[in-house]
Structures are given as C-alpha cells and as structure tokens.
Short mmCIF file of C-alpha atoms and ligand atoms in Angstrom, two decimals:
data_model
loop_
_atom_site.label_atom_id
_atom_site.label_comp_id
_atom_site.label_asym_id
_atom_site.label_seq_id
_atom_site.Cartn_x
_atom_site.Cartn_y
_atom_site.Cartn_z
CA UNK A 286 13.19 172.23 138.25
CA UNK A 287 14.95 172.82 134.75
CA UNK A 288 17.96 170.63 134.17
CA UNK A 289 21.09 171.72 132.06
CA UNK A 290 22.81 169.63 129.36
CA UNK A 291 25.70 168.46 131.69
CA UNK A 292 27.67 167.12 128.92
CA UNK A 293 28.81 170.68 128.24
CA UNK A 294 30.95 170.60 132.04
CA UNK A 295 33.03 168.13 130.65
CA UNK A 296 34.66 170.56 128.26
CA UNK A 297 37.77 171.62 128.83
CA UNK A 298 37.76 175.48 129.64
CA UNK A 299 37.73 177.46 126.06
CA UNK A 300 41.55 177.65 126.97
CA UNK A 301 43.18 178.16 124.06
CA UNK A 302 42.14 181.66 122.44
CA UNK A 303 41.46 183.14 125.53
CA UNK A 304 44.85 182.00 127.28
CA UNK A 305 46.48 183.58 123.97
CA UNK A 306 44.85 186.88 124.83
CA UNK A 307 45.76 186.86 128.08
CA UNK A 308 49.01 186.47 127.22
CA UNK A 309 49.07 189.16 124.99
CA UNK A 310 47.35 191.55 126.64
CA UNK A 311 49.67 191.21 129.90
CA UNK A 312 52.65 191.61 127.34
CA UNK A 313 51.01 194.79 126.07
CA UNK A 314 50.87 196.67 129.17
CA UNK A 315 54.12 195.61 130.44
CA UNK A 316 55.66 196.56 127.06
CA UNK A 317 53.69 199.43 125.26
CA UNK A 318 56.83 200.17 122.81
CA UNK A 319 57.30 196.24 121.49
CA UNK A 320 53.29 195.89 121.84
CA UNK A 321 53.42 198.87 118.21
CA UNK A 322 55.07 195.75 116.68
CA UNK A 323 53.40 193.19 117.42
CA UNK A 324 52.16 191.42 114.58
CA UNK A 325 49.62 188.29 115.05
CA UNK A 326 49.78 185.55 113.08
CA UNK A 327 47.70 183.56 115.45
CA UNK A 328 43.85 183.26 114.69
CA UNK A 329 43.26 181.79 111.37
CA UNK A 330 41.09 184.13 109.91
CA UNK A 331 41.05 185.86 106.61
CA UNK A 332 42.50 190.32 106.65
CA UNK A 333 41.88 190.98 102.75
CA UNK A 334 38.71 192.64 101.97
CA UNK A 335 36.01 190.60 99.94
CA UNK A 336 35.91 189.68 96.28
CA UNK A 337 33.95 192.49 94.02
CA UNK A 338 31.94 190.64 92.49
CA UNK A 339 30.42 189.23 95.52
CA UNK A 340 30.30 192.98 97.11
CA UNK A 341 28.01 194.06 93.63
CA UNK A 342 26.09 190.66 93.71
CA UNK A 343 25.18 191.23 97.37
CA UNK A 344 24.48 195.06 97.11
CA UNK A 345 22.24 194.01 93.74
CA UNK A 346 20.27 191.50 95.89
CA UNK A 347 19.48 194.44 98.78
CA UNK A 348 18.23 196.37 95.84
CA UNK A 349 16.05 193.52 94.84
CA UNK A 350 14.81 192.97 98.52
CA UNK A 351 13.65 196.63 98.26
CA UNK A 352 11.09 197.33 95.39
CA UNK A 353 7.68 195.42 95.30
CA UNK A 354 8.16 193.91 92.21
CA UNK A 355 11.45 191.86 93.19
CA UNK A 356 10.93 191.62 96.69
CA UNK A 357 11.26 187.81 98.27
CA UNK A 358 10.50 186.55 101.58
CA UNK A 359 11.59 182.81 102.71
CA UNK A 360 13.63 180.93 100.55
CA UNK A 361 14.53 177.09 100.17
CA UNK A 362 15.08 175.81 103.47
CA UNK A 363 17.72 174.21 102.08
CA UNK A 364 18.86 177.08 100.15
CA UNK A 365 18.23 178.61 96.83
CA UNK A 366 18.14 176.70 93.59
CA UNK A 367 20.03 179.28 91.41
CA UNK A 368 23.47 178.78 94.19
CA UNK A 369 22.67 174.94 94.83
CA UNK A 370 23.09 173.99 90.96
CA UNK A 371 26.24 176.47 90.61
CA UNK A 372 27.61 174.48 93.26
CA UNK A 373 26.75 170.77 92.18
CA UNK A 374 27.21 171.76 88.40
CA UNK A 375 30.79 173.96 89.07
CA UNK A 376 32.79 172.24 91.64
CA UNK A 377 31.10 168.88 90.97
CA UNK A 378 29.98 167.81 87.80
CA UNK A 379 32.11 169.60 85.42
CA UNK A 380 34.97 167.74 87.56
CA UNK A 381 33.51 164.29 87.07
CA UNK A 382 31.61 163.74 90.35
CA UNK A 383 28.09 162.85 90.14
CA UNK A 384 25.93 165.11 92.43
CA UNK A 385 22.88 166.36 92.05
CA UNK A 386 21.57 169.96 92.73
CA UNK A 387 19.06 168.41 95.75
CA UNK A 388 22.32 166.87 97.12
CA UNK A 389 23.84 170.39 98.06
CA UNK A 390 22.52 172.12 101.13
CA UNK A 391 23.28 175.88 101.98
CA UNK A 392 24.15 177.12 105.54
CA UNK A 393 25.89 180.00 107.42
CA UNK A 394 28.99 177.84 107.19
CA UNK A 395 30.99 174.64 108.18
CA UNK A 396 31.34 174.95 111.75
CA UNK A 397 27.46 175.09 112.27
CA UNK A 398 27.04 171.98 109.89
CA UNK A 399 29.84 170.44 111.57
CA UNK A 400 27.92 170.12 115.11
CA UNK A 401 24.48 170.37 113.16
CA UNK A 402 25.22 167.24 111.72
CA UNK A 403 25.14 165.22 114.87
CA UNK A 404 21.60 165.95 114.76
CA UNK A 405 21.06 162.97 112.37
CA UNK A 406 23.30 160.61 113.69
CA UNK A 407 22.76 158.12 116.51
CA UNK A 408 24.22 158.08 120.10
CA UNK A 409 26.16 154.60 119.93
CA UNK A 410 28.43 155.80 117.24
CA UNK A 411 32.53 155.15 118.28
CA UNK A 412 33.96 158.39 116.71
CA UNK A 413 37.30 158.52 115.57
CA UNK A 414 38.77 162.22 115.42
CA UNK A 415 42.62 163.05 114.16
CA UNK A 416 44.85 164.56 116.93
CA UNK A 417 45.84 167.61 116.02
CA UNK A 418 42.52 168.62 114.91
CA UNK A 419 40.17 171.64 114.78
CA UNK A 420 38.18 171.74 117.87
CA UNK A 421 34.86 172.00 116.95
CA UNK A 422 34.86 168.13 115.71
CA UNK A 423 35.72 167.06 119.80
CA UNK A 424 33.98 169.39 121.56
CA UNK A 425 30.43 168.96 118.90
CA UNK A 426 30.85 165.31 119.82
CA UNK A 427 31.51 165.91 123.70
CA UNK A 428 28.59 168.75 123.93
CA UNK A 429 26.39 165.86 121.99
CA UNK A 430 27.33 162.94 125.27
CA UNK A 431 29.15 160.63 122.94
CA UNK A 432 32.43 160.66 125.42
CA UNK A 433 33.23 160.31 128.73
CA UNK A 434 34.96 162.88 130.77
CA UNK A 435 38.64 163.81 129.52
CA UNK A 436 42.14 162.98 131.16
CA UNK A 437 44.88 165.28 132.38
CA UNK A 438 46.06 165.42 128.37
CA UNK A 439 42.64 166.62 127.67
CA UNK A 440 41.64 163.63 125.89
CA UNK A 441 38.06 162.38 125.48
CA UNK A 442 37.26 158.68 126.92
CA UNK A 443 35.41 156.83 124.35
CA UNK A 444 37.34 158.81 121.38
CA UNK A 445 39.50 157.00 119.29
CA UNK A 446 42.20 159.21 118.15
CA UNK A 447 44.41 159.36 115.14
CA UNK A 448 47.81 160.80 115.44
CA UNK A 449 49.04 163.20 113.07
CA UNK A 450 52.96 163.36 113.50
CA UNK A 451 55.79 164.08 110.91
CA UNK A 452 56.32 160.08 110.77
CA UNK A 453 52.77 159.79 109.22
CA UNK A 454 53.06 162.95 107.41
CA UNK A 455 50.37 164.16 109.34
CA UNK A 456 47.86 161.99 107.56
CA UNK A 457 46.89 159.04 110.03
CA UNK A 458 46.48 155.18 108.49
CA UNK A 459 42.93 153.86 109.04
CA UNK A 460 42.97 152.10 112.66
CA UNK A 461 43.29 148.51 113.49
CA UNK A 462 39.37 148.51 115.52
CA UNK A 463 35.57 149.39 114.65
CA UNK A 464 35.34 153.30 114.13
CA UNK A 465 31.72 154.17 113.04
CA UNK A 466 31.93 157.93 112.36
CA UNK A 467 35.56 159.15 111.31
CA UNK A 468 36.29 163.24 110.85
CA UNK A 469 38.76 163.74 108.21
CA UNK A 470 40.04 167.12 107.30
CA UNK A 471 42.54 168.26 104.13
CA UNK A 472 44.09 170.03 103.40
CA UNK A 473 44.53 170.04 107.31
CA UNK A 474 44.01 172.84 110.10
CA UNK A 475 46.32 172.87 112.01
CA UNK A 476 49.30 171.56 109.70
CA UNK A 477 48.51 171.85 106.11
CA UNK A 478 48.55 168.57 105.66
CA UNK A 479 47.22 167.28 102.20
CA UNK A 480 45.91 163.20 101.75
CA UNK A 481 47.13 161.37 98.74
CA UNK A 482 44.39 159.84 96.44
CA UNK A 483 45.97 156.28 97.49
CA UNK A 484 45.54 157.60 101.23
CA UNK A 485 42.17 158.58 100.65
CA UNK A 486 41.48 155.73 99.14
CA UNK A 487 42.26 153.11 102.17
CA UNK A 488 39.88 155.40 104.10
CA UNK A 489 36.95 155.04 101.52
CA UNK A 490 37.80 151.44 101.98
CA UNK A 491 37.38 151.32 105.89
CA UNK A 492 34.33 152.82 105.32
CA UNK A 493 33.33 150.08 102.93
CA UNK A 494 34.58 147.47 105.20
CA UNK A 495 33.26 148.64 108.48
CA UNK A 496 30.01 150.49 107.11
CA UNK A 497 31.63 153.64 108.61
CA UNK A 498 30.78 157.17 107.84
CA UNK A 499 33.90 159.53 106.75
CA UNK A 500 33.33 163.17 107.32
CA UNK A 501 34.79 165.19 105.15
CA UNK A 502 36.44 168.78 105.64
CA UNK A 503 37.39 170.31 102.64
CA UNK A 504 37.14 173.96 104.25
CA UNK A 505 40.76 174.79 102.35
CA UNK A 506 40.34 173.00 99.11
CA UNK A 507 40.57 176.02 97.09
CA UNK A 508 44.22 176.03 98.55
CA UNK A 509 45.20 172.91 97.00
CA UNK A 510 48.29 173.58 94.20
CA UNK A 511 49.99 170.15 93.65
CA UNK A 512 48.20 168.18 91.00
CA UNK A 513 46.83 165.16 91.49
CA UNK A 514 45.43 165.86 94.91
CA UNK A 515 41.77 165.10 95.20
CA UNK A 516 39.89 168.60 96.33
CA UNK A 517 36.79 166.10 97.62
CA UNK A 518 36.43 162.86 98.92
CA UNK A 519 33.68 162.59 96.54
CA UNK A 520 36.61 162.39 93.76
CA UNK A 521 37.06 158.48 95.23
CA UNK A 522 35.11 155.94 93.50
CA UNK A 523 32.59 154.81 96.57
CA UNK A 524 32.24 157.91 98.42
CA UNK A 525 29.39 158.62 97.63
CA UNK A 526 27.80 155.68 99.72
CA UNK A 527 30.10 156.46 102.39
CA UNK A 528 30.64 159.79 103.10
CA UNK A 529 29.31 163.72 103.61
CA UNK A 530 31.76 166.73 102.80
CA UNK A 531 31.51 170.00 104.12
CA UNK A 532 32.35 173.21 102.46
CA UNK A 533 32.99 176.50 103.17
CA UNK A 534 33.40 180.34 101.45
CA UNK A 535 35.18 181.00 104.10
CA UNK A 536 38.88 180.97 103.14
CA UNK A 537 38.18 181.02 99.26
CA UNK A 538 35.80 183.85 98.99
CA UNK A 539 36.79 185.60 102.46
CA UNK A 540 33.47 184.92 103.58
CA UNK A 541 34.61 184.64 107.31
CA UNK A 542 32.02 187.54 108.18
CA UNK A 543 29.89 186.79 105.67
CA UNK A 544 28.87 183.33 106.29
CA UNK A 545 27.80 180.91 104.03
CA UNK A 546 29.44 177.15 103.56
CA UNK A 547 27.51 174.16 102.17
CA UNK A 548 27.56 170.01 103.05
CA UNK A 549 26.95 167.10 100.39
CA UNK A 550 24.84 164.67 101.30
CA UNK A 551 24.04 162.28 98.73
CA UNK A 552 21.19 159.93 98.56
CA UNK A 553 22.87 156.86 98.07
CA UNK A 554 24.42 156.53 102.03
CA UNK A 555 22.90 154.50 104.10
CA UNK A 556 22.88 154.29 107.60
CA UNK A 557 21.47 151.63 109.99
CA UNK A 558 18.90 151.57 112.36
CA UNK A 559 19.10 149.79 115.41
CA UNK A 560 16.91 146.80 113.46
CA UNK A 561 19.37 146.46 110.82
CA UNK A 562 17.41 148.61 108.28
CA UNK A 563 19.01 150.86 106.13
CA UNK A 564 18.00 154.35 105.39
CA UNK A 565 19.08 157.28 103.48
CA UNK A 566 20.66 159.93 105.58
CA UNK A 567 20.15 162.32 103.10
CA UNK A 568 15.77 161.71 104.03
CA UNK A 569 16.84 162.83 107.94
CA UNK A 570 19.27 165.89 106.83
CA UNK A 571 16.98 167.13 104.32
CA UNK A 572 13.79 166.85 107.09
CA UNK A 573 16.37 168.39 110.09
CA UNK A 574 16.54 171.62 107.73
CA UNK A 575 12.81 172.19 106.91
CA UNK A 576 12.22 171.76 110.44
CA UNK A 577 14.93 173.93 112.16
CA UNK A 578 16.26 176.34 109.42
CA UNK A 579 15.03 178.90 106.70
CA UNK A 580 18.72 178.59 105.03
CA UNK A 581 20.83 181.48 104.05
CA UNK A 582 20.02 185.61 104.17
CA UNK A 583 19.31 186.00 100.37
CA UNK A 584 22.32 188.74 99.69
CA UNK A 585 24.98 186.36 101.17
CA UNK A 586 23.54 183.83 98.97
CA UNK A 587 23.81 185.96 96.04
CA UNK A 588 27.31 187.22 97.00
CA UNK A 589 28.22 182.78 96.89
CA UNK A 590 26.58 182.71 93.72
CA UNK A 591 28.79 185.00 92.34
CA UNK A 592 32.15 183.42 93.46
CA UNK A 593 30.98 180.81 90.47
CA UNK A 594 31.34 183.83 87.96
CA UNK A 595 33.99 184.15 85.59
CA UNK A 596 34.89 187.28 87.66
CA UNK A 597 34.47 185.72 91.01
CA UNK A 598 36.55 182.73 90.26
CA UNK A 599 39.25 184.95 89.50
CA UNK A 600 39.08 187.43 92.32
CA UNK A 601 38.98 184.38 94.38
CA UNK A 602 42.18 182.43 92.96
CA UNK A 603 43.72 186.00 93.12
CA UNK A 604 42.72 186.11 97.45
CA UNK A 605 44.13 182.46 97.88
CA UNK A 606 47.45 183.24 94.87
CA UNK A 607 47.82 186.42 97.92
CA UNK A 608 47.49 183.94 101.19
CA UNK A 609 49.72 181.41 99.40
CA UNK A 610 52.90 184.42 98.59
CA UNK A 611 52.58 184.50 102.51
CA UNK A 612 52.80 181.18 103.17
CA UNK A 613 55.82 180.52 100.95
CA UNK A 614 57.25 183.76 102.30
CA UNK A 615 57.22 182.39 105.70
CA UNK A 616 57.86 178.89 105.42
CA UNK A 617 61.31 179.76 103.25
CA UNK A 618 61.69 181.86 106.29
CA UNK A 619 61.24 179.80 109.40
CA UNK A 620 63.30 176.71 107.29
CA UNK A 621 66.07 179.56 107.04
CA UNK A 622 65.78 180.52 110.63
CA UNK A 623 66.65 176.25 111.01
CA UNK A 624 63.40 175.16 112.38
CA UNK A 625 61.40 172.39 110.90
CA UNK A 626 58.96 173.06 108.41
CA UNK A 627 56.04 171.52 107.63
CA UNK A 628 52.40 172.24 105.72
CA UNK A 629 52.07 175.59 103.58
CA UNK A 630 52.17 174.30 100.32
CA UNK A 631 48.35 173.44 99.85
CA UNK A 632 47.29 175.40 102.70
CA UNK A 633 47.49 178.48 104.83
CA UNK A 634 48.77 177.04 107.51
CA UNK A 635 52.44 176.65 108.13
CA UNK A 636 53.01 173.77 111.19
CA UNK A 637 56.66 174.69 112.60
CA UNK A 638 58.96 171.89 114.92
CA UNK A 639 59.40 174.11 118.16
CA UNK A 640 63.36 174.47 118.45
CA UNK A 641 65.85 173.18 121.24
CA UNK A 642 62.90 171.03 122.90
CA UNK A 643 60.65 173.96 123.75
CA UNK A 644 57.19 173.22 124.42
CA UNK A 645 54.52 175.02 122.54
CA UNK A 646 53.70 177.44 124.95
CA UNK A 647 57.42 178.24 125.70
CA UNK A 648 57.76 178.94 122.01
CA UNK A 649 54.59 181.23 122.46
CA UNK A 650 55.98 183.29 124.91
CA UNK A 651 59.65 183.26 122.88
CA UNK A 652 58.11 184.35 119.53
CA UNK A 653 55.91 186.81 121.56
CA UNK A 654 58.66 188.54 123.78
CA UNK A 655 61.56 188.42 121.44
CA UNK A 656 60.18 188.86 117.82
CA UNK A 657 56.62 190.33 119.12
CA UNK A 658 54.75 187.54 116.80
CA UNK A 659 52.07 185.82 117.34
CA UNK A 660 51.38 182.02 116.57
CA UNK A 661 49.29 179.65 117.80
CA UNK A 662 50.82 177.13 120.38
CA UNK A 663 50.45 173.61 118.85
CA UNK A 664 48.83 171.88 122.11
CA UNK A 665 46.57 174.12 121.79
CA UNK A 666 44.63 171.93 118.85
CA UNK A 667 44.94 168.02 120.81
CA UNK A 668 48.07 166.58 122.64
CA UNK A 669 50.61 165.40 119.56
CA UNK A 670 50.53 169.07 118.34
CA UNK A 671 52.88 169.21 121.44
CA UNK A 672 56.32 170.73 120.35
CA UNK A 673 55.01 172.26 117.22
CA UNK A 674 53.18 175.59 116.66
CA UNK A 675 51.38 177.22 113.24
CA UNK A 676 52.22 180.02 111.37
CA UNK A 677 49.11 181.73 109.33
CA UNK A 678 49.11 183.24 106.33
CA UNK A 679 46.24 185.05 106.80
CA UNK A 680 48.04 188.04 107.44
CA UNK A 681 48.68 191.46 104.95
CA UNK A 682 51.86 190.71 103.03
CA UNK A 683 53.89 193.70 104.43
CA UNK A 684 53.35 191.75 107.91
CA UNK A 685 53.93 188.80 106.67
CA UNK A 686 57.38 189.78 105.10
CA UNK A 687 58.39 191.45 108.45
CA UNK A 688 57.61 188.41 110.45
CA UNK A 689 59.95 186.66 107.70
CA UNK A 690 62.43 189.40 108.44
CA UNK A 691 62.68 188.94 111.99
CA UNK A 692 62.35 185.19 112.27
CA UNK A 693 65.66 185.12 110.19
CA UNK A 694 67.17 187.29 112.77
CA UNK A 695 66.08 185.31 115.37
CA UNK A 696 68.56 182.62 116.82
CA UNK A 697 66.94 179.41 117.81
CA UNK A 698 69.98 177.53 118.58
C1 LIG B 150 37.75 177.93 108.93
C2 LIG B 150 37.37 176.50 108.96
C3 LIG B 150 36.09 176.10 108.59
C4 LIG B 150 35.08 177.09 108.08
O1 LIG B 150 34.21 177.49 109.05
P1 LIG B 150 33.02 178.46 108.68
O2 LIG B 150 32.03 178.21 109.76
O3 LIG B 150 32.50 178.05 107.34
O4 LIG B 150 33.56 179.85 108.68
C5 LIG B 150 35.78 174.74 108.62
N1 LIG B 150 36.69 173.83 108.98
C6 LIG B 150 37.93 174.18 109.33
C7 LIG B 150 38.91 173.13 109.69
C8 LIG B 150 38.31 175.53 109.35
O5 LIG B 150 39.55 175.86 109.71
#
C-alpha cells in the first residue's frame, strides 16, 4: 500500500482564486454587455511586457546555447557566478551590506524558495506568520505537518499569528511568547505595508533574544520610494546571524513568466540541533541544492543578469515609475470616492476599508456588479483582512484610470 502526505487534507480548499472566477464567470454569462467592461484588478500579477535588455540578453544566450564553440550544459547548482556576484556586489555591497557572492543562491523564484526552505529546517519549530499574509507562507508550513487542523476562521492550530490592522499600521509588534521561525514580508502583500528601520529593528532583536529565525520577503523592494526605509533586513546590524531574505524579478523586472528570484543565506546563522550544537544553515541549503536542483535555465539567467545593466536598471525603475502612476491614480481615487485608504505608496498594492460595514466578499460582488471591477476580497489572504479588499496596480494605465473614473462615480454611502 502507498500512503499520501495527509497533511495536505488539512488545507483549506484553494478557495480564494477559484471562488473569484466563479464569480466572474457566472457574472459574465448573465451579463455579456457589462462583462466588455470588466476590468480586473484582482490577481497581482505584472501586464507590461519585459525589459529590453533582458529580451536581447536572453535571445543572446539562445544564440550561445546554439554553436559548438559557446555551447554550455549544467550550470552552478546554485546558479551562475557571473548573476550571483551582480547580485551580492549590486544590491548588496555597494549599499553597505556585507554578502558574499557564495551567499546568493539562484532559483525559479520566491514562492518555490519559500516552501523549499522548509527543507532545512526542523519539525519542532513554533512558526509565527502575519495575518493578512500571502498564502504560500501557511499553507508551505501546513503541507510540511507543522500545524494542526484549522478552525471555522481558517486558522492553523499551532500557528502563532500576528495581526496586521490599521491600529498597528499593518506592521505587527514582536509577540509576548517563544516564536522560533517568524515570516516577515515588506513592503507587504496584501496591504503595502512598509516596516520602519526602528520596527525592523525590535524584530532583529527577538531574534537575538529568542535565537529565532526571521524570514524575510522583500519580493516588492524595488517598490520602495520613501527614504529611509530599509529595502533588506540585511540593512539591520545583526541580521545577518539571524535571518534569510528572499528575492524575486518578479515585480521589478516583470519576470512573472520568466522565473527567476534568489534567497540570502549567509554563513554566519546558526541553527541548533536537538543536542544544543550549532550549525550553519547556509552548509544544509547549499547541500539541499546540489542534491535536488541544477539552478536556473541559462537564458533566464542571462535575462537577470542584465536587469544589473545600466540599461536594465533603468527599464526596470521605468516598469515600477509605470505600476506606481497606477497606484497613486487609484488610491487618490478610492480616498475621493470616501473609502479608507491604505498601502500604495511603496507598493503595488492598494488595501481599501470596505464601506458601510460590508464584508469583503459583499464588496466583491458590489465592485463587480456595479462598476464591473475586479479586486481581491480581503478574507481572502487570513481572517483580519476581513472588511478590507486590495486594489492592484498591475494593470495598463488606460484601465487603471477608468477604474479611477468609475470608483469616483460610485456612491458608497
Ligand atoms: C509575487 C510575490 C513573490 C514572488 O514570487 P515568484 O515566485 O518569485 O514569482 C514573493 N512573495 C510575495 C509576497 C509575492 O507577492
């Protein structure tokens, strides 16, 4: 008899995407003149085509792949050396941060190293997760049989979650008990919440205090306009002995099709065995991808390499300068239209007060059947984004100014 990984029954049915579709698929048929307007600002994915310079890097390395005489087969497990010291000497070192080439690892993005990296960690871990919070951190965790089942709110037992709510500013205080692995993510999906260097700061000292690991998502860093906000935990004095970052060219370089992200692992965090010896993680991490990856398709790796150009770096700024019109576009618009307005100044994500005590899903099928928009309902990402929902900006800017349009028409009163 072959047994199946049982964890994964405890997950709480994919609902959110799919339940979207369905919703606006059965609004579609019943409505085929309002479905030619319907504009979705739902998924948070990227619509403007890719950077040049990583389309002729890319194209360049195919050419490469295809005469004798620059042919390559495998690469670095761990990726190539000409895009791991771009990475650790550009967004890095030349910022003050101490990390060294060997300390970058290359993969086919941050989602897969954010559940890959469970691979390395041990099962009696208490994991503390923020609430609203991108899925994959949970359900990685749940998948993995570090929770118990979940309760009617679809919360984890064994989880310790941090609430994100307006009162906070969406960035939760460490907690008041023993959290050994903590998921931290800023700017923030689902609100567009930055942290503070003094907030980050408390967190690199719970680490310190409770030899804690901090997980670090800095998937929209590139987004970040208001100075003096740290773009990686790494920018904190001590986190380096306390934390791993993951990064993504996902949202700056439109590499949502693509794929190619990257994690930090330095060598100086330590974790504990279960005799009270402590090893580097970055031994384990660097052994997990020799023994169950070959890395990055050469081209895509190329195409990352040439983000760092002075070319790339400017088509890039120019993609997220694009996403951020839209976001200011839309927030000036909801905050006109009197809702509650919150996130889209370092991030692409606008996170929007549902009006007149609406639930989320209410205001899902409001903005749906009267302004033929779609967002994303707030519950959707953990139980306090209850009576919220996000607006993307990853949208065309005609939409997005039409969306502006009619949520200024719209009466929420
Ligand atoms: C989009 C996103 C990522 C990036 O995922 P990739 O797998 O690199 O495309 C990571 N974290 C968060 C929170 C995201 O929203």
């Amino acid at each position: 008899m072959a047994y199946l990984n049982e964890n994964y029954l405890k997950l709480q049915a994919g609902y959110l995407f799919p339940e979207i579709g369905r919703r606006v698929q059965e609004f579609c048929a019943a409505n085929p003149e309002a479905a030619k307007r319907l504009i979705r600002c739902g998924i948070g994915d990227v619509t403007e085509p890719l950077p040049p310079a990583a389309v002729s890097a890319m194209k360049k390395a195919v050419d490469e792949l295809s005469v004798r005489e620059t042919f390559r087969g495998y690469g670095h497990e761990q990726g190539g050396n000409f895009l791991r010291s771009k990475i650790a000497q550009l967004d890095y070192r030349d910022r003050g941060m101490e990390i060294a080439d060997d300390e970058i690892f290359v993969s086919d993005g941050s989602k897969s190293d954010c559940g890959f990296i469970l691979d390395v960690l041990g099962d009696r871990n208490r994991i503390a997760i923020t609430d609203p919070v991108y899925p994959v951190y949970v359900d990685t965790n749940v998948m993995a049989g570090h929770t118990g089942p979940a309760d009617e709110s679809g919360r984890y037992e064994g989880i310790i979650y941090l609430p994100c709510r307006a009162e906070n500013g969406f960035v939760p205080e460490p907690p008041n008990e023993q959290a050994d692995i903590v998921y931290l993510c800023f700017p923030n999906n689902p609100t567009g919440a930055v942290a503070t260097r003094a907030q980050l700061e408390k967190w690199v000292a719970y680490a310190q205090a409770h030899h804690a690991l901090l997980l670090y998502d800095a998937a929209y860093e590139g987004y970040i306009s208001e100075p003096g906000i740290p773009r990686s935990i790494f920018e904190i004095p001590g986190a380096t002995e306390c934390a791993v970052e993951f990064r993504s060219f996902s949202k700056t370089g439109g590499f949502t099709g693509v794929r190619c992200g990257f994690t930090v692992m330095t060598k100086q965090l330590l974790l504990q065995t279960s005799d009270g010896r402590e090893l580097p993680l970055h031994r384990l991490w660097h052994r997990r991808w020799s023994t169950k990856t070959n890395s990055v398709s050469y081209p895509v790796q190329r195409g990352a390499e040439a983000l760092y150009s002075p070319e790339g770096r400017q088509q890039v700024r120019g993609l997220i300068d694009y996403y951020m019109g839209n976001a200011r576009i839309l927030s000036a618009a909801a905050a006109r239209a009197g809702l509650g307005v919150y996130g889209g100044k370092n991030a692409p994500y606008i996170w929007v007060r549902t009006p007149a005590g609406l639930t989320s899903w209410q205001m899902f099928d409001r903005m749906l059947h009267d302004l033929n928009v779609v967002i994303t309902p707030g519950s959707g990402f953990g139980s306090e984004g209850e009576g919220y929902f996000r607006i993307s900006a990853f949208n065309s800017r005609a939409n997005a100014e039409e969306v502006a349009r009619r949520l200024e028409a719209a009466s929420f009163s």
